[in-house]
């Protein structure tokens, strides 16, 4: 007996195309600073009975319409839900310190704020990567910059963050020798994109950055295990 054939021809699925399409849907299209003190709650595998809070820097609207909280985490500004590491921590939820409520979804008012702003500042896609938005850093985030393994490390304050049309985000650092006014503000010519000058950058909260600057032994030991310079 012959094998019956389906009237529908087989389709070849390009997995790379599917993956790129999924990544595009996760691309950020708009940012909104967090100004009410909401936090990300996370846990460490080494401390399963403890919860830790980290202030949220901003909220981001993705191309698929979802809103995510954003925190400076390791080498980039990271969506809270993507914090998932046994060594460095994994996401539990969001927290309102005033009410101590813990919730697993971004607050509705941030969704309305972001979608309204995205509709107002409607972006027309083009072939070139362009600057969409920039926001100030309100957390005292610091960047540990390394140019190559044998070069000295430099800890620099982050003054802001830029969102580009391809969904990428980069931190703004300052060349203090080019600063002509204080305080340094967004738009000043002394600011530059971190990735344009430093191959390796790691971001730290203000209190951790100060421990590094003070050369706290325990902090430096943890840093040595966590930060591995690229070749």
Coordinates of C-alpha atoms in Angstrom, one line a residue:
X1 CA 0.0 0.0 0.0
X2 CA 1.4 3.4 -0.9
X3 CA 1.9 6.1 1.6
X4 CA -0.6 8.9 1.3
X5 CA 0.9 12.4 1.0
X6 CA -0.4 15.5 2.7
X7 CA -1.9 18.1 0.4
X8 CA 0.1 20.7 2.3
X9 CA 3.7 21.0 1.3
X10 CA 6.3 20.8 4.1
X11 CA 7.6 24.2 5.3
X12 CA 11.2 24.9 6.3
X13 CA 11.5 26.7 9.5
X14 CA 14.4 29.1 9.8
X15 CA 15.2 29.0 13.6
X16 CA 17.5 32.0 13.4
X17 CA 14.7 34.1 11.8
X18 CA 12.3 33.0 14.5
X19 CA 14.8 33.8 17.3
X20 CA 15.5 37.2 15.9
X21 CA 11.8 37.9 15.6
X22 CA 11.3 36.9 19.2
X23 CA 14.2 39.1 20.3
X24 CA 12.8 42.0 18.4
X25 CA 9.5 41.7 20.3
X26 CA 11.4 42.0 23.5
X27 CA 13.2 45.2 22.4
X28 CA 12.6 48.2 24.5
X29 CA 10.8 51.1 22.8
X30 CA 10.3 53.5 25.7
X31 CA 11.6 54.2 29.3
X32 CA 10.0 55.8 32.3
X33 CA 12.1 56.6 35.4
X34 CA 11.0 55.0 38.7
X35 CA 10.6 57.9 41.1
X36 CA 8.5 56.4 43.9
X37 CA 11.0 54.0 45.4
X38 CA 9.6 50.7 44.1
X39 CA 12.1 47.8 44.4
X40 CA 13.0 44.5 42.9
X41 CA 13.0 41.6 45.3
X42 CA 15.5 38.8 44.7
X43 CA 17.0 35.8 46.5
X44 CA 20.3 34.2 46.6
X45 CA 20.8 30.4 46.4
X46 CA 23.2 30.7 49.3
X47 CA 20.6 32.4 51.5
X48 CA 17.2 30.6 50.6
X49 CA 15.5 32.0 53.7
X50 CA 16.4 35.7 53.0
X51 CA 15.0 38.2 50.6
X52 CA 16.9 41.2 49.2
X53 CA 15.6 44.5 47.8
X54 CA 17.1 46.6 45.1
X55 CA 15.7 50.0 43.9
X56 CA 14.3 49.9 40.4
X57 CA 15.9 52.5 38.1
X58 CA 13.2 52.6 35.4
X59 CA 10.4 50.8 33.7
X60 CA 10.6 49.8 30.0
X61 CA 7.9 49.2 27.4
X62 CA 8.8 46.4 25.0
X63 CA 7.7 46.1 21.4
X64 CA 5.3 43.3 22.3
X65 CA 3.5 45.7 24.7
X66 CA 4.8 44.2 28.0
X67 CA 6.3 46.4 30.7
X68 CA 9.3 45.3 32.7
X69 CA 11.2 46.8 35.6
X70 CA 14.9 47.6 34.9
X71 CA 17.9 47.5 37.3
X72 CA 21.6 48.0 36.6
X73 CA 22.8 44.4 36.9
X74 CA 26.2 43.0 36.1
X75 CA 27.0 44.2 32.5
X76 CA 23.8 46.0 31.5
X77 CA 20.5 47.5 32.4
X78 CA 18.5 44.3 32.9
X79 CA 14.8 43.4 33.0
X80 CA 14.0 42.2 36.5
X81 CA 12.4 39.0 35.3
X82 CA 15.7 38.1 33.6
X83 CA 17.7 38.2 36.8
X84 CA 18.1 34.5 37.2
X85 CA 21.4 33.3 38.5
X86 CA 22.2 30.8 41.2
X87 CA 25.4 32.8 42.0
X88 CA 24.2 36.4 41.8
X89 CA 20.5 36.1 42.5
X90 CA 17.1 35.4 40.9
X91 CA 14.0 37.5 40.6
X92 CA 11.1 37.1 43.1
X93 CA 8.9 40.1 42.5
X94 CA 8.4 43.8 42.9
X95 CA 7.9 45.6 46.3
X96 CA 6.4 48.8 47.5
X97 CA 8.5 49.7 50.6
X98 CA 5.7 52.0 51.8
X99 CA 3.0 49.3 52.0
X100 CA 5.5 46.4 52.0
X101 CA 3.3 44.8 49.4
X102 CA 5.1 42.3 47.0
X103 CA 3.6 41.8 43.5
X104 CA 4.7 39.9 40.5
X105 CA 3.6 42.3 37.7
X106 CA 4.5 46.0 37.0
X107 CA 2.0 48.5 38.4
X108 CA -0.8 49.5 36.0
X109 CA 0.1 53.2 36.2
X110 CA 3.5 52.5 34.6
X111 CA 1.9 50.7 31.7
X112 CA -0.4 53.6 31.0
X113 CA 2.4 56.1 31.4
X114 CA 4.7 54.3 29.0
X115 CA 2.1 53.5 26.3
X116 CA 0.8 57.1 26.3
X117 CA 4.4 58.4 25.9
X118 CA 5.2 55.9 23.2
X119 CA 2.0 57.0 21.3
X120 CA 2.9 60.6 21.7
X121 CA 6.6 60.2 20.7
X122 CA 5.9 57.8 17.9
X123 CA 9.1 56.6 16.4
X124 CA 9.5 56.1 12.6
X125 CA 11.7 53.1 11.9
X126 CA 14.8 53.6 9.7
X127 CA 17.8 51.6 8.7
X128 CA 20.1 53.6 11.0
X129 CA 20.4 53.1 14.7
X130 CA 19.3 56.4 16.3
X131 CA 19.0 57.8 19.8
X132 CA 15.4 57.5 21.0
X133 CA 15.5 58.6 24.6
X134 CA 17.8 59.3 27.5
X135 CA 17.1 59.4 31.2
X136 CA 19.1 60.4 34.3
X137 CA 20.5 57.8 36.7
X138 CA 18.8 58.5 40.1
X139 CA 20.4 55.6 42.1
X140 CA 24.0 56.6 42.2
X141 CA 25.0 53.7 40.0
X142 CA 28.7 53.3 39.3
X143 CA 30.4 51.6 36.4
X144 CA 33.6 49.5 36.8
X145 CA 35.4 50.1 33.6
X146 CA 38.2 47.8 32.2
X147 CA 39.9 48.4 28.9
X148 CA 42.1 45.2 29.0
X149 CA 43.1 42.6 31.6
X150 CA 46.4 44.3 32.6
X151 CA 45.1 47.9 32.7
X152 CA 43.9 49.6 35.9
X153 CA 40.2 49.5 36.7
X154 CA 38.3 52.7 36.9
X155 CA 35.1 53.3 38.9
X156 CA 33.0 56.0 37.4
X157 CA 29.6 57.4 38.3
X158 CA 26.8 56.8 35.8
X159 CA 25.0 60.0 34.9
X160 CA 22.3 58.6 32.7
X161 CA 21.1 55.9 30.2
X162 CA 20.4 56.1 26.5
X163 CA 17.9 54.0 24.6
X164 CA 18.5 53.4 20.9
X165 CA 16.2 52.5 18.1
X166 CA 17.5 48.9 18.0
X167 CA 16.4 48.5 21.7
X168 CA 19.9 48.6 23.1
X169 CA 20.7 50.6 26.2
X170 CA 24.1 52.2 27.2
X171 CA 25.2 54.1 30.2
X172 CA 26.5 57.7 30.1
X173 CA 29.8 58.4 31.8
X174 CA 31.8 61.6 32.0
X175 CA 35.2 62.7 31.0
X176 CA 35.8 65.0 33.9
X177 CA 38.6 66.9 32.2
X178 CA 36.1 68.1 29.6
X179 CA 33.4 69.2 32.1
X180 CA 32.9 72.9 32.1
X181 CA 30.0 73.1 34.6
X182 CA 28.8 71.4 37.7
X183 CA 26.7 69.4 38.4
X184 CA 27.1 67.4 35.2
X185 CA 23.7 67.0 33.5
X186 CA 22.3 65.1 30.5
X187 CA 23.3 66.9 27.3
X188 CA 26.7 68.0 28.6
X189 CA 29.4 67.5 26.0
X190 CA 31.7 65.8 28.5
X191 CA 29.4 62.7 28.6
X192 CA 30.1 59.7 26.5
X193 CA 28.6 56.2 26.0
X194 CA 30.3 53.6 28.2
X195 CA 30.5 50.9 25.5
X196 CA 32.2 53.3 23.0
X197 CA 35.3 53.5 25.2
X198 CA 35.4 50.5 27.5
X199 CA 35.2 46.9 26.3
X200 CA 34.2 45.6 29.7
X201 CA 31.8 47.4 32.1
X202 CA 30.1 46.2 35.2
X203 CA 27.5 48.1 37.1
X204 CA 27.1 48.4 40.9
X205 CA 24.8 50.0 43.4
X206 CA 26.2 53.0 45.2
X207 CA 26.9 51.3 48.5
X208 CA 28.7 48.4 46.8
X209 CA 30.7 50.9 44.6
X210 CA 31.8 52.8 47.7
X211 CA 33.0 49.5 49.3
X212 CA 35.1 48.8 46.3
X213 CA 36.5 52.4 46.3
X214 CA 37.3 51.9 50.0
X215 CA 39.0 48.6 49.1
X216 CA 36.9 46.6 51.6
X217 CA 38.6 43.1 51.6
X218 CA 35.4 41.0 51.6
X219 CA 34.0 43.1 48.7
X220 CA 37.2 42.9 46.7
X221 CA 37.3 39.1 47.2
X222 CA 33.7 38.8 45.9
X223 CA 34.5 41.1 43.0
X224 CA 37.5 39.0 42.0
X225 CA 35.3 35.9 41.7
X226 CA 32.5 37.7 39.9
X227 CA 34.3 40.0 37.4
X228 CA 36.4 38.1 34.8
X229 CA 38.1 40.5 32.3
X230 CA 37.8 39.6 28.6
X231 CA 40.7 38.6 26.5

